[in-house]
Tab-separated table of C-alpha atoms in Angstrom:
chain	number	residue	atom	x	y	z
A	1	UNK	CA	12.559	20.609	-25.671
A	2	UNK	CA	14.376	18.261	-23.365
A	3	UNK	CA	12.459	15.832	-21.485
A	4	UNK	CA	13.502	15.260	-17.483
A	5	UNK	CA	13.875	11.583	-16.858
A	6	UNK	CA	15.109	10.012	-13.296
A	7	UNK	CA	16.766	6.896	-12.848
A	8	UNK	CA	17.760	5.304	-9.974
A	9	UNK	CA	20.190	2.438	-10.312
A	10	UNK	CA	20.604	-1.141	-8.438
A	11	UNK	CA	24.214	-1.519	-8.189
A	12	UNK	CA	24.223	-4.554	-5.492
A	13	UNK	CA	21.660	-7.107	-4.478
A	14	UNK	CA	21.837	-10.515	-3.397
A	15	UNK	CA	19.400	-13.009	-1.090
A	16	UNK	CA	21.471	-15.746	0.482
A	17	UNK	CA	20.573	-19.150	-1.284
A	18	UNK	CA	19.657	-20.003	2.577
A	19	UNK	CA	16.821	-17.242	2.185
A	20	UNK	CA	15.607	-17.781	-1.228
A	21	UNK	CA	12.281	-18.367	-2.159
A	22	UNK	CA	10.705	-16.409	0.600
A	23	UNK	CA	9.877	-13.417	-1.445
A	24	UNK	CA	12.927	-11.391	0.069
A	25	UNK	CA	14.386	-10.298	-3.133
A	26	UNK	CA	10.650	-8.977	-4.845
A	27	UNK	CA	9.982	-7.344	-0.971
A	28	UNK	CA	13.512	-5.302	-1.966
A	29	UNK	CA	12.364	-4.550	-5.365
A	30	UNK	CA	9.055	-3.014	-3.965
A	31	UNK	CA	10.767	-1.265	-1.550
A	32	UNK	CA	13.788	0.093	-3.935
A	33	UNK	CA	10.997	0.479	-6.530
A	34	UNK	CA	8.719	2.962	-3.905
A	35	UNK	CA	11.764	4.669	-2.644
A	36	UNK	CA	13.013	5.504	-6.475
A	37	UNK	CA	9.783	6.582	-6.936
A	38	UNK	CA	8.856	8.928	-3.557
A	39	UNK	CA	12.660	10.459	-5.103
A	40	UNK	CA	11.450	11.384	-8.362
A	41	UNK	CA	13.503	8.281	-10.287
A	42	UNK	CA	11.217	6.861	-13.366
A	43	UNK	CA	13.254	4.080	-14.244
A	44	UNK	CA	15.530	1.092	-12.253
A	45	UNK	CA	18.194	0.327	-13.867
A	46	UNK	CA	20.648	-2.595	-13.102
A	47	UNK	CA	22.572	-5.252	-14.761
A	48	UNK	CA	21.651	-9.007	-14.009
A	49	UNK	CA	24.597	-11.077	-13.688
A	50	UNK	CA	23.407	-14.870	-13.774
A	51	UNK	CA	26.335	-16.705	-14.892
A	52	UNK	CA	24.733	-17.448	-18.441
A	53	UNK	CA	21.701	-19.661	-16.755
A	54	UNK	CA	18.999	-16.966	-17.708
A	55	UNK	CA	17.678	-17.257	-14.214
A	56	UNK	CA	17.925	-14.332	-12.665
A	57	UNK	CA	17.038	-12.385	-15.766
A	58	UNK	CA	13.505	-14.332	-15.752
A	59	UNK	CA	13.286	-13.609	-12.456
A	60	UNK	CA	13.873	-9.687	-12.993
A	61	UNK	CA	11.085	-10.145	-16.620
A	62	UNK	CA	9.156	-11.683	-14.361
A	63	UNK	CA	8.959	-8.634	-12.100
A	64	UNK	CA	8.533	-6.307	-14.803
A	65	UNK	CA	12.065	-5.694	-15.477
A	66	UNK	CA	13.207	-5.727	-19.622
A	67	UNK	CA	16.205	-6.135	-21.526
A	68	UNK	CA	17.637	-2.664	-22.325
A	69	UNK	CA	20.308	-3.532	-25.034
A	70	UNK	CA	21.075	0.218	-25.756
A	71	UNK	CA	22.588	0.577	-21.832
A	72	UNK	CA	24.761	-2.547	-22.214
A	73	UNK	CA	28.127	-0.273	-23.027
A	74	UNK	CA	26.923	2.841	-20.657
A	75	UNK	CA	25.976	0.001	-18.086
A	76	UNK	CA	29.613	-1.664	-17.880
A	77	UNK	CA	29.366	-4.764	-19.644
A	78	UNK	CA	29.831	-4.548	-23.763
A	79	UNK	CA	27.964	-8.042	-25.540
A	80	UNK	CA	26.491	-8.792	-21.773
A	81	UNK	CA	30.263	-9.482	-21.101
A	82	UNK	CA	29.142	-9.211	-17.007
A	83	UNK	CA	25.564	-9.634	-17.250
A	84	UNK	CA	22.207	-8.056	-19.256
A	85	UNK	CA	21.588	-4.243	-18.833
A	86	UNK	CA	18.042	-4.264	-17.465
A	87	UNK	CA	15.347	-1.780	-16.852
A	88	UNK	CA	12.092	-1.542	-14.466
A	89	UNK	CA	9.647	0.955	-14.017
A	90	UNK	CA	9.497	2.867	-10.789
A	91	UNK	CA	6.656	5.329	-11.349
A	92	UNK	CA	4.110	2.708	-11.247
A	93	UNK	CA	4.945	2.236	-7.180
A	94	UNK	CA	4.515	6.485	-7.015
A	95	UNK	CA	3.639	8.139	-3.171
A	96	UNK	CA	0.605	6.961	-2.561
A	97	UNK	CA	2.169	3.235	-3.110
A	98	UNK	CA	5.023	4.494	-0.521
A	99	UNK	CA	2.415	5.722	1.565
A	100	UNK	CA	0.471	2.602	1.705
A	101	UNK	CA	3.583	-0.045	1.906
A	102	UNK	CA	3.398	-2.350	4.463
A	103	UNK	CA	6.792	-3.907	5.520
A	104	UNK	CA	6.720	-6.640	7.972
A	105	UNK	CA	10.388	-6.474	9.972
């Protein structure tokens, strides 16, 4: 029996290095994350392309993200060629997270 699995998928994010530091880019994750979630997505997916400094992908472990070495060649970029095929739970944000979200424009 075939199990139903939803992904939603970062294609493009970036916080100006002017902005950094202010919690912008884990306010977007939450947000993605509870969107993906209210949609029926379990997953993130994304690949983190940090030049080869390993910053950005402890930044994305950091938030919960992990390596997902099986979606490098699906993902685009064979032997991390453009950056390291990551993966995030969304599921963990779910409605009532959605429901509860406080954004601060």
């Amino acid at each position: 029996e075939p199990t139903n699995v939803g992904i939603g998928a970062i294609i493009f994010m970036v916080v100006d290095e002017a902005y950094r530091s202010r919690n912008i880019g884990t306010l977007a994750l939450e947000v993605i994350g509870a969107i993906q979630a209210y949609q029926g997505c379990d997953f993130t997916i994304l690949v983190a392309d940090d030049n080869g400094s390993g910053d950005l992908i402890k930044w994305y472990e950091d938030r919960s993200f992990t390596r997902a070495p099986k979606l490098q060649d699906l993902m685009g970029s064979p032997n991390e060629k453009n950056g390291v095929s990551m993966l995030g739970f969304t599921r963990e944000y779910g409605v009532e997270a959605w429901n509860n979200l406080n954004l601060k424009w």
